[in-house]
Every structure is written in structure tokens, then in C-alpha cells.
Coordinates of C-alpha atoms in Angstrom, one line a residue:
Chain A
X258 CA -9.5 -38.3 58.0
X259 CA -12.1 -40.5 55.5
X260 CA -15.2 -38.9 56.8
X261 CA -14.2 -35.3 56.2
X262 CA -13.3 -35.5 52.6
X263 CA -16.4 -37.8 52.3
X264 CA -17.8 -34.3 54.1
X265 CA -16.0 -32.0 52.1
X266 CA -16.5 -33.9 48.6
X267 CA -20.1 -33.4 49.5
X268 CA -19.9 -29.3 50.3
X269 CA -17.8 -29.5 46.9
X270 CA -20.7 -31.0 45.6
X271 CA -23.7 -29.1 47.0
X272 CA -22.2 -25.9 45.9
X273 CA -21.8 -26.9 42.1
X274 CA -25.1 -27.6 42.0
X275 CA -25.8 -24.3 43.4
X276 CA -23.4 -22.1 41.0
X277 CA -23.8 -24.8 37.8
X278 CA -26.2 -22.1 36.6
X279 CA -23.5 -19.6 36.6
X280 CA -20.8 -21.9 35.8
X281 CA -22.9 -22.6 32.6
X282 CA -23.2 -19.0 32.2
X283 CA -19.0 -18.7 32.8
X284 CA -18.5 -21.1 29.9
X285 CA -21.6 -19.7 27.3
X286 CA -19.1 -16.5 28.0
X287 CA -15.5 -18.4 27.9
X288 CA -15.9 -19.8 24.6
X289 CA -18.7 -18.0 23.2
X290 CA -16.2 -17.9 20.1
X291 CA -17.0 -21.9 20.1
X292 CA -20.4 -21.7 20.3
X293 CA -20.8 -19.5 17.5
X294 CA -18.5 -22.1 15.5
X295 CA -20.3 -24.9 16.0
X296 CA -24.0 -24.1 17.1
X297 CA -25.2 -22.4 13.5
X298 CA -24.2 -25.8 11.5
X299 CA -25.7 -28.1 14.4
X300 CA -28.4 -26.9 14.0
X301 CA -28.7 -27.5 10.0
X302 CA -27.7 -30.7 10.7
X303 CA -30.5 -31.1 13.1
X304 CA -32.8 -29.9 11.5
X305 CA -32.0 -32.6 7.7
X306 CA -31.6 -34.8 10.1
X307 CA -33.4 -35.5 13.1
X308 CA -36.2 -33.3 12.4
X309 CA -37.2 -36.0 9.0
X310 CA -38.3 -37.8 12.0
X311 CA -41.0 -36.0 12.5
X312 CA -42.8 -37.0 9.6
X313 CA -42.8 -40.9 10.8
X314 CA -46.4 -39.9 13.0
X315 CA -47.2 -40.0 8.9
X316 CA -47.2 -44.2 9.0
X317 CA -49.4 -44.4 11.5
X318 CA -52.0 -42.2 10.0
X319 CA -54.4 -41.8 7.1
X320 CA -52.2 -39.1 5.5
X321 CA -53.3 -36.7 2.9
X322 CA -50.8 -34.1 1.9
X323 CA -54.6 -31.7 2.3
X324 CA -54.9 -32.6 5.7
X325 CA -51.4 -32.2 6.6
X326 CA -49.7 -34.0 9.8
X327 CA -51.8 -32.5 12.3
X328 CA -55.2 -32.7 10.5
X329 CA -54.7 -36.3 9.2
X330 CA -57.1 -39.6 11.5
X331 CA -54.6 -41.6 13.1
X332 CA -54.8 -45.5 11.8
X333 CA -52.5 -47.4 14.2
X334 CA -50.5 -49.9 12.9
X335 CA -52.5 -50.4 9.6
X336 CA -50.1 -49.1 7.0
X337 CA -47.5 -51.6 8.1
X338 CA -50.5 -54.6 8.0
X339 CA -51.0 -53.0 4.7
X340 CA -47.1 -53.4 3.5
X341 CA -46.5 -56.5 4.5
X342 CA -49.4 -57.8 2.9
X343 CA -48.1 -56.2 0.2
X344 CA -47.1 -58.9 -2.7
X345 CA -44.5 -56.1 -4.5
X346 CA -42.8 -54.8 -1.1
X347 CA -41.3 -59.0 -1.2
X348 CA -40.4 -58.7 -4.7
X349 CA -38.4 -55.7 -4.0
X350 CA -37.1 -56.4 -0.7
X351 CA -35.6 -59.7 -3.0
X352 CA -34.3 -57.1 -5.1
X353 CA -32.9 -54.7 -3.1
X354 CA -30.9 -57.7 -1.2
X355 CA -30.1 -59.6 -3.6
X356 CA -28.3 -56.8 -5.7
X357 CA -26.5 -55.3 -2.4
X358 CA -25.3 -59.1 -1.3
X359 CA -24.1 -59.6 -5.1
X360 CA -21.7 -56.1 -4.8
X361 CA -20.7 -56.4 -1.7
X362 CA -19.6 -60.2 -2.5
X363 CA -18.3 -59.3 -6.1
X364 CA -16.2 -56.4 -4.6
X365 CA -15.1 -57.6 -1.6
X366 CA -13.6 -60.4 -3.9
X367 CA -12.5 -58.3 -6.9
X368 CA -10.9 -55.6 -4.1
X369 CA -8.7 -58.2 -2.5
X370 CA -7.9 -59.6 -5.4
X371 CA -6.4 -56.9 -7.0
X372 CA -4.7 -55.5 -4.0
X373 CA -2.6 -58.7 -3.9
X374 CA -2.1 -58.6 -7.9
X375 CA -0.8 -55.1 -7.6
X376 CA 0.9 -55.7 -4.7
X377 CA 3.2 -58.4 -6.8
X378 CA 4.0 -56.0 -9.2
X379 CA 7.6 -54.5 -8.1
X380 CA 7.6 -51.4 -10.8
X381 CA 6.9 -48.3 -10.0
X382 CA 5.1 -46.6 -12.6
X383 CA 3.3 -49.2 -13.5
X384 CA 1.7 -50.1 -10.4
X385 CA 0.1 -45.8 -10.2
X386 CA -1.0 -45.7 -13.8
X387 CA -3.0 -48.8 -13.2
X388 CA -3.8 -47.3 -9.8
X389 CA -4.5 -44.2 -11.4
X390 CA -6.8 -45.0 -13.8
X391 CA -8.5 -47.3 -12.1
X392 CA -9.6 -45.4 -9.6
X393 CA -11.3 -42.8 -12.5
X394 CA -14.4 -44.4 -12.4
X395 CA -15.1 -43.9 -9.2
X396 CA -15.3 -40.2 -9.0
X397 CA -17.2 -40.0 -12.2
X398 CA -21.2 -39.9 -11.8
X399 CA -23.5 -42.6 -12.3
X400 CA -25.8 -40.7 -15.1
X401 CA -22.0 -40.8 -16.8
X402 CA -21.6 -44.7 -16.1
X403 CA -25.0 -45.4 -17.0
X404 CA -24.9 -44.1 -19.5
X405 CA -21.8 -45.6 -20.8
X406 CA -23.2 -49.0 -19.8
X407 CA -26.1 -48.8 -22.3
X408 CA -24.4 -47.3 -25.0
X409 CA -21.6 -49.9 -25.4
X410 CA -24.6 -52.7 -24.9
X411 CA -26.8 -50.8 -27.1
X412 CA -28.6 -53.5 -29.6
X413 CA -28.4 -50.5 -32.4
X414 CA -24.1 -50.6 -32.8
X415 CA -23.3 -51.4 -30.0
X416 CA -19.6 -52.3 -28.6
X417 CA -19.8 -55.3 -26.9
X418 CA -22.9 -56.3 -29.6
X419 CA -20.8 -55.7 -32.6
X420 CA -17.8 -57.7 -30.8
X421 CA -20.6 -60.5 -30.2
X422 CA -21.9 -60.8 -33.8
X423 CA -17.9 -60.1 -35.1
X424 CA -16.6 -63.0 -33.8
X425 CA -19.8 -65.1 -34.9
X426 CA -21.3 -65.7 -31.4
X427 CA -24.9 -64.6 -31.9
X428 CA -26.3 -63.4 -35.5
X429 CA -29.0 -61.3 -33.8
X430 CA -28.0 -58.3 -31.6
X431 CA -29.0 -58.7 -27.9
X432 CA -31.4 -56.2 -26.5
X433 CA -29.4 -56.4 -23.1
X434 CA -31.0 -53.7 -21.1
X435 CA -35.3 -54.9 -22.0
X436 CA -34.1 -58.5 -20.3
X437 CA -35.3 -58.3 -16.8
X438 CA -33.2 -61.3 -16.0
X439 CA -29.9 -59.9 -17.0
X440 CA -30.5 -56.7 -14.7
X441 CA -28.4 -58.2 -11.1
X442 CA -25.8 -59.1 -14.0
X443 CA -25.7 -56.0 -15.7
X444 CA -25.8 -53.7 -12.2
X445 CA -22.7 -56.1 -10.1
X446 CA -20.1 -55.6 -12.8
X447 CA -20.6 -51.7 -14.3
X448 CA -20.5 -51.5 -9.7
X449 CA -17.6 -53.5 -9.8
X450 CA -16.3 -51.7 -12.2
X451 CA -16.3 -48.0 -11.3
X452 CA -15.6 -49.1 -7.3
X453 CA -13.0 -51.9 -7.9
X454 CA -10.4 -49.6 -7.9
X455 CA -11.2 -47.5 -5.7
X456 CA -11.7 -50.3 -3.3
X457 CA -8.3 -51.5 -3.2
X458 CA -6.8 -48.6 -1.7
X459 CA -7.2 -49.9 2.2
X460 CA -6.0 -53.6 0.9
X461 CA -3.1 -52.2 0.0
X462 CA -1.7 -49.8 2.7
X463 CA -2.3 -52.8 5.3
X464 CA -0.4 -54.3 2.9
X465 CA 2.3 -52.5 2.9
X466 CA 2.2 -52.0 6.1
X467 CA 3.2 -55.4 7.2
X468 CA 6.6 -56.7 8.5
X469 CA 8.7 -56.5 5.9
X470 CA 11.2 -59.2 8.4
X471 CA 8.1 -62.0 7.7
X472 CA 9.0 -61.7 3.7
X473 CA 12.3 -62.6 4.4
X474 CA 12.6 -65.4 6.5
X475 CA 10.1 -66.7 4.7
X476 CA 12.5 -66.1 1.6
X477 CA 15.3 -67.8 3.4
X478 CA 13.2 -70.5 4.1
X479 CA 12.7 -71.4 0.8
X480 CA 8.9 -69.6 0.1
X481 CA 8.1 -69.6 -3.7
X482 CA 5.5 -66.6 -4.5
X483 CA 2.5 -68.0 -3.9
X484 CA 3.7 -69.5 -0.3
X485 CA 4.4 -66.0 0.3
X486 CA 0.8 -64.6 -0.9
X487 CA -1.3 -67.8 0.7
X488 CA 1.1 -67.4 4.3
X489 CA 1.8 -64.0 4.8
X490 CA -0.2 -61.6 2.5
X491 CA -3.3 -63.3 2.7
X492 CA -3.6 -63.9 6.9
X493 CA -2.7 -60.7 7.3
X494 CA -5.1 -58.9 5.0
X495 CA -7.7 -61.6 7.2
X496 CA -8.6 -59.2 10.2
X497 CA -9.5 -56.1 7.8
X498 CA -10.9 -58.1 5.5
X499 CA -13.6 -59.5 8.3
X500 CA -14.5 -56.6 9.7
X501 CA -14.9 -54.6 6.6
X502 CA -16.9 -57.2 5.4
X503 CA -18.8 -57.9 9.0
X504 CA -19.4 -54.0 9.0
X505 CA -21.1 -53.4 5.7
X506 CA -23.7 -56.7 5.9
X507 CA -25.0 -53.5 8.4
X508 CA -25.8 -51.7 5.7
X509 CA -27.0 -54.1 3.3
X510 CA -30.8 -53.5 3.0
X511 CA -29.3 -49.4 3.0
X512 CA -28.1 -49.9 -0.7
X513 CA -28.3 -46.7 -3.0
X514 CA -31.2 -46.2 -5.3
X515 CA -29.5 -44.6 -7.9
X516 CA -27.6 -46.9 -10.0
X517 CA -31.1 -49.1 -9.7
X518 CA -32.7 -46.2 -11.1
X519 CA -30.3 -44.8 -14.0
X520 CA -29.6 -48.7 -15.0
X521 CA -33.5 -49.3 -15.5
X522 CA -36.6 -49.1 -17.6
X523 CA -40.3 -50.1 -17.6
X524 CA -39.6 -53.8 -19.2
X525 CA -37.2 -54.2 -16.0
X526 CA -38.7 -52.8 -13.2
X527 CA -39.8 -56.3 -11.3
X528 CA -35.6 -56.5 -11.4
X529 CA -35.1 -52.7 -10.8
X530 CA -37.3 -51.9 -8.0
X531 CA -35.3 -51.9 -4.6
X532 CA -37.3 -50.2 -1.0
X533 CA -36.3 -46.6 -1.9
X534 CA -37.8 -46.3 -5.8
X535 CA -40.5 -48.4 -4.2
X536 CA -40.6 -45.9 -1.1
X537 CA -40.7 -43.0 -3.8
X538 CA -43.1 -44.8 -6.4
X539 CA -45.9 -45.7 -3.7
X540 CA -46.4 -41.9 -2.4
X541 CA -45.8 -40.4 -5.8
X542 CA -46.5 -42.0 -8.1
X543 CA -50.1 -43.5 -5.9
X544 CA -50.2 -41.1 -3.3
X545 CA -50.2 -43.7 -0.6
X546 CA -47.6 -41.8 1.8
X547 CA -48.5 -43.8 4.5
X548 CA -47.6 -46.5 3.3
X549 CA -44.4 -45.2 1.8
X550 CA -43.1 -43.5 5.0
X551 CA -43.5 -47.3 7.0
X552 CA -40.9 -48.5 4.7
X553 CA -39.0 -46.2 5.6
X554 CA -39.5 -46.5 8.7
X555 CA -39.1 -50.5 8.3
X556 CA -35.5 -49.6 6.3
X557 CA -34.4 -47.9 9.4
X558 CA -35.6 -49.8 12.0
X559 CA -34.1 -53.2 9.7
X560 CA -30.1 -51.2 9.4
X561 CA -30.3 -50.1 12.7
X562 CA -31.2 -53.4 14.5
X563 CA -28.3 -54.9 11.4
X564 CA -25.5 -52.2 13.1
X565 CA -25.9 -53.2 16.2
X566 CA -25.8 -56.6 16.6
X567 CA -22.8 -56.7 13.8
X568 CA -21.8 -54.5 16.2
X569 CA -21.7 -56.9 19.2
X570 CA -20.5 -59.4 16.7
X571 CA -17.0 -57.8 16.4
X572 CA -16.7 -56.6 19.5
X573 CA -16.8 -60.3 20.8
X574 CA -14.7 -61.4 17.8
X575 CA -12.4 -58.8 19.8
X576 CA -11.9 -56.4 16.9
X577 CA -12.0 -52.5 17.1
X578 CA -15.6 -51.5 17.2
X579 CA -17.9 -48.5 16.1
X580 CA -19.0 -47.3 19.0
Chain B
X494 CA 21.3 -61.3 -2.2
X495 CA 17.8 -61.6 -4.4
X496 CA 16.5 -65.2 -4.6
X497 CA 16.9 -65.9 -8.9
X498 CA 13.7 -65.7 -10.6
X499 CA 11.9 -69.1 -11.9
X500 CA 10.1 -69.8 -14.7
X501 CA 6.4 -70.0 -12.9
X502 CA 7.5 -66.0 -11.6
X503 CA 8.5 -65.4 -15.0
X504 CA 5.0 -66.6 -15.9
X505 CA 3.4 -65.5 -13.1
X506 CA 4.5 -61.6 -14.2
X507 CA 3.5 -61.9 -17.9
X508 CA 0.5 -62.4 -16.9
X509 CA 0.0 -60.3 -14.0
X510 CA 1.1 -57.6 -16.7
X511 CA -1.6 -58.7 -19.4
X512 CA -4.3 -58.5 -17.1
X513 CA -3.5 -55.5 -15.5
X514 CA -3.1 -53.8 -18.2
X515 CA -5.9 -55.0 -19.6
X516 CA -7.7 -53.7 -16.5
X517 CA -6.7 -50.5 -17.5
X518 CA -7.9 -50.5 -20.8
X519 CA -11.1 -51.4 -19.7
X520 CA -11.4 -48.9 -17.7
X521 CA -9.8 -46.0 -20.5
X522 CA -11.4 -47.4 -23.5
X523 CA -15.4 -46.1 -22.9
X524 CA -14.5 -42.6 -22.1
X525 CA -11.5 -42.7 -24.9
X526 CA -14.3 -43.8 -27.3
X527 CA -16.6 -41.5 -25.9
X528 CA -14.1 -38.7 -26.5
X529 CA -13.7 -39.9 -30.6
X530 CA -17.9 -39.5 -31.1
X531 CA -17.7 -36.8 -29.3
X532 CA -15.1 -35.6 -32.2
X533 CA -16.8 -37.1 -34.6
X534 CA -18.8 -35.4 -36.9
X535 CA -22.1 -37.1 -36.1
X536 CA -23.7 -38.5 -39.6
X537 CA -20.2 -40.2 -39.7
X538 CA -20.7 -42.0 -36.3
X539 CA -24.3 -43.3 -37.1
X540 CA -21.7 -45.9 -39.6
X541 CA -20.2 -47.4 -36.4
X542 CA -16.6 -47.9 -36.9
X543 CA -15.6 -44.6 -34.8
X544 CA -13.1 -46.5 -32.2
X545 CA -10.2 -44.9 -30.4
X546 CA -10.0 -41.9 -32.8
X547 CA -12.7 -39.4 -34.7
X548 CA -13.1 -40.5 -38.6
X549 CA -13.8 -37.0 -39.5
X550 CA -12.6 -34.6 -36.5
X551 CA -15.2 -31.6 -35.9
X552 CA -16.4 -29.2 -33.6
X553 CA -20.0 -28.9 -34.5
X554 CA -21.0 -31.4 -31.6
X555 CA -19.7 -29.2 -28.6
X556 CA -20.3 -25.8 -30.8
X557 CA -24.4 -26.9 -31.4
X558 CA -24.6 -28.2 -27.5
X559 CA -22.7 -24.9 -25.8
X560 CA -25.0 -22.7 -28.5
X561 CA -28.8 -24.5 -26.5
X562 CA -29.5 -21.7 -24.1
X563 CA -30.7 -25.0 -21.6
X564 CA -27.9 -26.6 -21.3
X565 CA -25.2 -23.6 -21.4
X566 CA -27.4 -22.4 -18.4
X567 CA -27.2 -25.9 -16.9
X568 CA -23.4 -26.3 -17.4
X569 CA -22.8 -22.7 -15.6
X570 CA -25.6 -23.4 -12.8
X571 CA -23.2 -26.9 -12.1
X572 CA -20.2 -25.1 -11.4
X573 CA -21.9 -22.3 -9.3
X574 CA -23.1 -25.1 -6.8
X575 CA -19.9 -26.9 -7.0
X576 CA -18.1 -24.0 -6.1
X577 CA -20.3 -22.5 -4.1
X578 CA -21.1 -26.0 -2.3
X579 CA -18.1 -26.5 -1.9
X580 CA -16.6 -24.0 -0.4
X581 CA -19.6 -23.0 2.1
X582 CA -19.3 -27.0 3.4
X583 CA -16.0 -26.6 3.9
X584 CA -16.1 -23.1 6.2
X585 CA -18.8 -25.0 8.1
X586 CA -16.7 -28.7 8.1
X587 CA -13.5 -26.9 9.4
X588 CA -15.4 -24.8 11.9
X589 CA -17.3 -28.2 13.6
X590 CA -14.4 -30.4 13.0
X591 CA -12.5 -27.6 15.4
X592 CA -14.4 -27.0 17.9
X593 CA -15.1 -31.1 18.4
X594 CA -10.9 -31.1 18.3
X595 CA -11.0 -28.7 21.3
X596 CA -10.6 -30.7 24.2
X597 CA -12.3 -28.0 26.6
X598 CA -15.8 -27.5 24.8
X599 CA -18.0 -28.1 27.0
X600 CA -20.3 -29.1 24.4
X601 CA -18.1 -31.6 22.8
X602 CA -19.5 -34.6 23.5
X603 CA -22.9 -33.8 22.6
X604 CA -22.5 -32.4 19.5
X605 CA -20.4 -36.1 19.1
X606 CA -23.4 -38.1 19.9
X607 CA -25.4 -36.2 17.7
X608 CA -23.5 -36.6 14.7
X609 CA -22.7 -40.1 15.1
X610 CA -26.8 -40.8 15.5
X611 CA -27.5 -38.9 12.1
X612 CA -25.4 -41.4 11.0
X613 CA -27.7 -44.4 11.5
X614 CA -31.1 -42.9 11.3
X615 CA -32.4 -40.8 8.8
X616 CA -36.3 -39.8 8.3
X617 CA -36.3 -41.6 5.1
X618 CA -36.9 -39.4 1.4
X619 CA -40.8 -38.6 1.9
X620 CA -40.3 -37.1 5.1
X621 CA -37.2 -34.8 4.1
X622 CA -39.1 -33.6 1.2
X623 CA -42.1 -32.7 3.3
X624 CA -39.5 -30.9 5.0
X625 CA -38.2 -29.5 2.3
X626 CA -40.8 -28.4 0.7
X627 CA -42.5 -26.9 3.7
X628 CA -38.9 -24.8 4.1
X629 CA -39.3 -23.0 1.1
X630 CA -36.9 -24.2 -0.7
X631 CA -38.3 -26.4 -3.0
X632 CA -38.1 -24.8 -6.3
X633 CA -34.8 -23.4 -5.3
X634 CA -30.8 -23.1 -6.1
X635 CA -30.4 -23.9 -2.2
X636 CA -31.3 -27.3 -2.0
X637 CA -28.7 -28.2 -3.6
X638 CA -26.1 -26.4 -0.6
X639 CA -28.0 -26.3 2.2
X640 CA -29.7 -29.7 3.3
X641 CA -25.9 -31.4 2.1
X642 CA -24.0 -28.5 3.8
X643 CA -22.6 -30.5 6.8
X644 CA -21.5 -33.9 6.0
X645 CA -20.7 -35.8 9.6
X646 CA -18.3 -38.6 7.6
X647 CA -15.5 -35.4 6.2
X648 CA -16.5 -33.7 9.7
X649 CA -15.4 -36.7 11.0
X650 CA -11.9 -36.9 8.7
X651 CA -11.2 -33.3 9.6
X652 CA -11.3 -34.0 13.3
X653 CA -8.9 -36.4 13.6
X654 CA -6.6 -35.1 11.8
X655 CA -6.4 -31.9 13.6
X656 CA -7.1 -34.3 16.9
X657 CA -3.6 -34.8 15.7
X658 CA -1.8 -32.0 15.8
X659 CA 0.8 -31.0 18.9
X660 CA -0.9 -29.6 21.2
X661 CA 1.3 -26.8 21.6
X662 CA 0.4 -25.1 18.6
X663 CA -2.5 -23.6 19.6
X664 CA -1.3 -23.4 22.7
X665 CA 1.5 -21.3 21.2
X666 CA -1.0 -19.0 19.3
X667 CA -3.0 -18.6 22.9
X668 CA -0.1 -16.9 24.7
X669 CA 0.2 -14.6 21.6
X670 CA -3.4 -13.1 22.4
X671 CA -4.5 -15.2 18.8
X672 CA -8.7 -15.8 19.3
X673 CA -10.6 -18.5 18.5
X674 CA -10.8 -18.0 15.2
X675 CA -7.5 -16.4 14.1
X676 CA -6.0 -19.8 15.4
X677 CA -8.0 -21.8 13.2
X678 CA -7.6 -19.6 10.2
X679 CA -3.9 -18.9 10.5
X680 CA -2.2 -21.8 12.4
X681 CA -4.4 -24.9 12.7
X682 CA -5.6 -24.4 8.6
X683 CA -2.4 -23.7 7.2
X684 CA -0.6 -26.8 8.0
X685 CA -4.0 -29.2 7.6
X686 CA -3.2 -29.2 3.9
X687 CA -3.4 -32.6 3.1
X688 CA -6.7 -33.7 4.9
X689 CA -9.0 -30.3 3.4
X690 CA -7.3 -31.3 -0.2
X691 CA -9.3 -34.6 0.4
X692 CA -12.4 -33.3 1.1
X693 CA -12.3 -30.4 -1.1
X694 CA -12.6 -33.4 -3.2
X695 CA -14.7 -35.2 -1.9
X696 CA -17.0 -32.5 -1.8
X697 CA -16.9 -31.2 -4.9
X698 CA -17.0 -34.7 -6.8
X699 CA -19.9 -35.0 -5.3
X700 CA -21.5 -31.6 -5.9
X701 CA -20.5 -31.8 -9.5
X702 CA -22.0 -35.5 -9.7
X703 CA -26.0 -35.1 -7.7
X704 CA -28.3 -35.2 -9.8
X705 CA -31.0 -36.7 -7.7
X706 CA -31.7 -33.5 -5.7
X707 CA -32.1 -31.8 -8.7
X708 CA -35.2 -35.0 -9.8
X709 CA -36.8 -34.2 -6.6
X710 CA -37.0 -30.9 -5.7
X711 CA -36.9 -28.5 -8.7
X712 CA -39.4 -29.0 -11.1
X713 CA -38.4 -26.0 -13.3
X714 CA -36.1 -26.1 -15.9
X715 CA -34.3 -22.5 -15.0
X716 CA -33.0 -24.7 -12.0
X717 CA -31.9 -27.8 -13.8
X718 CA -28.1 -28.6 -13.5
X719 CA -25.9 -30.6 -15.8
X720 CA -25.8 -33.5 -14.2
X721 CA -29.5 -33.9 -14.7
X722 CA -29.8 -32.7 -18.4
X723 CA -27.9 -35.0 -19.0
X724 CA -30.2 -37.8 -17.3
X725 CA -33.0 -36.7 -19.1
X726 CA -31.3 -36.9 -22.0
X727 CA -30.0 -40.8 -20.8
X728 CA -33.6 -41.9 -19.9
X729 CA -35.3 -40.4 -23.4
X730 CA -32.6 -43.2 -25.6
X731 CA -33.7 -45.3 -23.8
X732 CA -37.9 -45.4 -22.6
X733 CA -41.3 -43.4 -23.0
X734 CA -40.7 -41.1 -20.3
X735 CA -42.8 -38.2 -19.1
X736 CA -43.0 -35.3 -20.7
X737 CA -41.2 -32.9 -18.6
X738 CA -38.0 -35.3 -19.8
X739 CA -38.3 -34.9 -23.2
X740 CA -37.4 -30.6 -23.1
X741 CA -34.1 -31.1 -24.2
X742 CA -33.9 -32.8 -27.7
X743 CA -36.5 -31.9 -29.0
X744 CA -35.5 -28.5 -29.4
X745 CA -35.0 -27.1 -32.5
X746 CA -31.1 -26.3 -32.1
X747 CA -30.2 -29.3 -31.3
X748 CA -31.2 -31.7 -34.0
X749 CA -29.3 -30.7 -36.1
X750 CA -27.0 -33.8 -34.5
X751 CA -27.3 -37.1 -33.2
X752 CA -29.0 -37.8 -30.2
X753 CA -26.0 -40.8 -29.6
X754 CA -23.4 -37.6 -30.4
X755 CA -25.3 -35.0 -27.8
X756 CA -25.0 -37.8 -25.7
X757 CA -21.4 -38.3 -26.1
X758 CA -20.4 -34.3 -26.2
X759 CA -22.6 -34.1 -22.7
X760 CA -20.7 -37.5 -21.4
X761 CA -16.8 -35.6 -21.7
X762 CA -18.5 -32.6 -20.8
X763 CA -19.3 -33.6 -17.0
X764 CA -16.1 -36.0 -17.1
X765 CA -13.5 -33.7 -18.2
X766 CA -13.3 -31.4 -15.0
X767 CA -13.4 -34.0 -12.5
X768 CA -10.2 -35.5 -14.3
X769 CA -8.7 -31.4 -14.6
X770 CA -8.6 -32.1 -11.1
X771 CA -8.7 -35.1 -10.2
X772 CA -4.5 -35.9 -10.6
X773 CA -3.6 -32.7 -8.7
X774 CA -5.2 -33.8 -5.1
X775 CA -4.8 -37.9 -6.1
X776 CA -1.8 -37.4 -4.2
X777 CA -3.5 -36.6 -0.7
X778 CA -6.4 -38.1 -1.0
X779 CA -5.2 -41.7 0.1
X780 CA -3.7 -40.5 2.9
X781 CA -6.7 -38.6 4.4
X782 CA -8.4 -41.3 3.3
X783 CA -6.2 -43.7 6.0
X784 CA -6.9 -40.1 8.2
X785 CA -10.3 -41.8 8.9
X786 CA -10.0 -45.0 8.7
X787 CA -7.6 -45.7 11.1
X788 CA -9.8 -44.0 13.6
X789 CA -14.0 -44.5 14.5

């Protein structure tokens, strides 16, 4: 019986191998509409996400645009060695890490606090108004946001300087945007202002999904508002919050560069330049394309390692993992 | 059986409402202030003192901005990019998502893998630039639309929504003899409006707000977008910039009003469309985001 069934399976297996080509043809024939719907877009995806990886070869060459990838000589790891001996690289890496950690922490704390406060509002219309209004900056372009920040901090009649002067805190207008050491703070506050409302969405959803009976039971036991927040809402938020925090750690070197580009100026370069902007600068500014690509590779590899190890961490913690 | 509010509770409520009200003011005030400046005579604005409403109401700033051919052209291109880009991107994402929600599709797993990996690996700015240049997409309108046509994140959101539709829906259409295209466009799409509204909002806002591809790939003025023109004016006011960024302000027609008024007016022009569509789509998007967050 056993032997017969394995034999049968074997025969079937061989048959499958033989008809493999035919089967594929049959599948293509019967699912050609699904193929028509997907293949063109998969090709675009592959073209713009995978084909650029070919350009990584440049990092191991002494690339010059005139010779192209096929004509440029190979130099091994020279570009990486140059990159890791470049002081500017470490400065830029520092800027990237500092700004993403600052934004990560402030938005994390801010979103949870705002979600808890909003949850205490029993007036539905007021709550909805706060949500609607605080979501707006998320949808407004960074160009506009930067414009607002620069206008409001302007030493030439800017709102903030006007207030500080009127209240007598300062007597001379402050040139906020020209002070490198203030850039990180201004950048962090700008990003917080833009994304604060939007980032509460997920926490509000989690709080509203918590069991109302727990709150009622606590109330019967005489728990006050703060005790309910401390013992029910916050522990309820914690799993989601840790998960999100850990996941965003994975993208810590992968932050955007738009906000830095728009808020920064030549006086604050040492503080605003992040990895991507430096890669652009070193490539198009000084023609060292190979080093720019080496920088991109470094960034991609580090963030991949971070994402994978973070995923492992989450798995160990028993949470649903990313993959 | 409601517990009576204690004194601490009342104080907390008052403070909480005050804080949230202050937050709303902080969020809205900059926009209201810029609106007031954009509607105020530009010479009057120079004296300061414009806060919540214009002191000397005028449409001059808007007239001047729209009379400037460069800015008018940029506005029209931004609209074209947003409409065309959103439409094409939505069609592509919906079709791709639909095929991935069909369990019998034999490439389903492979395409899924290709999508997920592409979220974590990127060639970087320079290789992408070289590719786009080699494809002949630099200095062309299509660079705004084709490279970003498929956003994996959006495809996943839509697919997750399709996945939870009842199986009977598609099967019934199949029995009635509908082909895949008919099933998708006549049966599946009409019942998926919440998620499609969400994705439409994300994609259209993304297109409307983009400027970096303009900066990277298009050097010709007749391809510039509104956000990029605003960016140039912004850069000009904060630092000495390259000659290519001085174009619009030095033009004769714009000298009638001050740079501050031009900036405020353009800021309002690029912000208004967003404020206009957002409330209509708002009721959908929270749901849409949660769908995306539950899975993946």
C-alpha cells in the first residue's frame, strides 16, 4: 500500500516534470488577462527599483561620465576607503543620525500624548475639529512648510522675532535660520508640527479598540482619570508603540532629505547636510560620482542590516513580524 | 451610573481643552496669516501689522502672479501632472493589486516577492539619475509620471482590501461569464470606493507636492512645476543661489509687488487645492490607513 502510493507519486512527479512546459503554456493561456494586467507594471517596478542597482558597479570604478560604466577602470574598494577617511562623511552621518533620532523621539512622545489627551475629550465635534485641523500640515508640501517657518522666523519682521521683541525678551532680532547650532532644533520642531496630528491616527485607533469593560470595571473600583490612563490606556498602547518604534529604528539612516534641503542654507551646511544630500553634492558638485554611489551603497546596506535585525528582535519579542 | 466629576477632573478638562485649542491655533495661524498677507496690498504689508485679516484688501497679488506667464504655465503643468499622474498610477495599482488578490494567479508569489524586496533596496540617487538620463526621460514631462507610477505601499493597501471582499463576488461574476477586466471594473472597483478614495488622496497630494524630480531631472523652464517655482523663490529669499533660480523674480511683471507678497500668494495658491479636496476624502482615509496597517 505504502510502496504503491509512493510509486504512484513518483510516476505523477515524473509526469509533472515532463508536462511542466506544457502546463506553463496552459497557465499563460488561461491567465493571459491577469498577465496583461500585471506584467507592464511589474516591468516598470523592476526598471526603476532594480535596474539602478546595476549602477553600484560605479562604486568600484573610477567612473567618469564620458567613459560610462563599461569604459571606466576598476579600482576595487578604493572609493569606500576614501569615503571612510573623509571627515565630512562622518559629519554628515552625525547630522543624519541626530536629526532622525530627534524626530523619532519627539514624534513618538508627541503622538502618544496627543492621542491620550484627545481620548479624554468627550465632546465629539471638538475632538473631530482638533483631528481635522491637525492633520492638515501632513498634506501640505514641505516647500510650503519651509516657507512658513522661514517667514515666521525671519529677522525682518518675522512673527517670532516680533513677539520676542514686543515682550522685551530680546532687543535685537535673532537670525534663527543662520545659526547652525539651532538648525537641529528648528528642523525637529518643524517636522513635529507637520506630522503630529497625523501620527496620532494609529494610536487613537488602538485606544478605541481597547475593551470598554476594563474602563468600567476600573471606574467601579474607584479609579480616577489618571489611574485609568496610567493603568489601562498606556499599557494598551504599549505593544503597538514598541512595535512602531522598533520598526522606525530600521529606517534611521533612511530619512528624507527634502526638509533639510529646504530649511538649510549655506551658513548652516555643517548641520543640515544629510547622507543623500552629501551624495548629490559630491557627485554633481565635485564630479566624484563613484564616491557618491559608494555612499548610497553604505546607506542601503546599513538600513538593510537594521531592518533585518529589528525584524528579528520583533519576532523574538513575540510580536507579529514584518516578513 | 455616572461618577460625579471631581475638582481635579474639571481642572484637567479645562486645561486639556485649552491646550488642544492652542494646538489648533498654532496649526491654523500660519495659513491664515499668509492668506491675509496674500490679500493685502504689498506696500502695506511692508509696514508689518498684518495678522488675521488684510488691512487693505486687494486681489492685485493674485492678478500679478497669474499674469506672469511662467507661473501660470507652472500652475497648469502641476494640474496636468496631478490629474494624469493620479489617474495612471491608480489604474496601474488597481490592476496589479487585483491580480495579486487572485489566488489562482501563478505569478502571484513571485510578484509579491519582487514588490516587498523593492521596498528595502534602492540603487540610490545617482544610479537612478543615470538610468533616467539613459532612458531619455530627462527634460521631459513623463519623468514626473512614469518612474513613480507604481507605489508598492499603495498596491499593498488596495490588495489587502480586495483580499477581504467575499469570494462569492468574483465567482458569481465568473459564472455570469465576465472576463477579468469586466470583473475588476464592473464588480470589484464599485465596492472598493473607501480604499480607492484613500489611495487617490495619497497619490494626488504626492503629485501636487512634488518638486524634487523637477529639480533633479528637468532643467528647462518650460517644464517647471508650481512647487518648484515656489521653492526657487524661497531659496532666493534665504541665500545667494545659482543663476538658474533667479528667473522668476527678476521678471519685470513681478516687480510690482514685494517678494514677501509673492511668496505668501504662491503659498496660498499651492495650498488651497489640498484644503479643498481633503475634507471630502477625510471620512475614507482613516479607514483606508487602518486596512494597510492591519496586514503587512
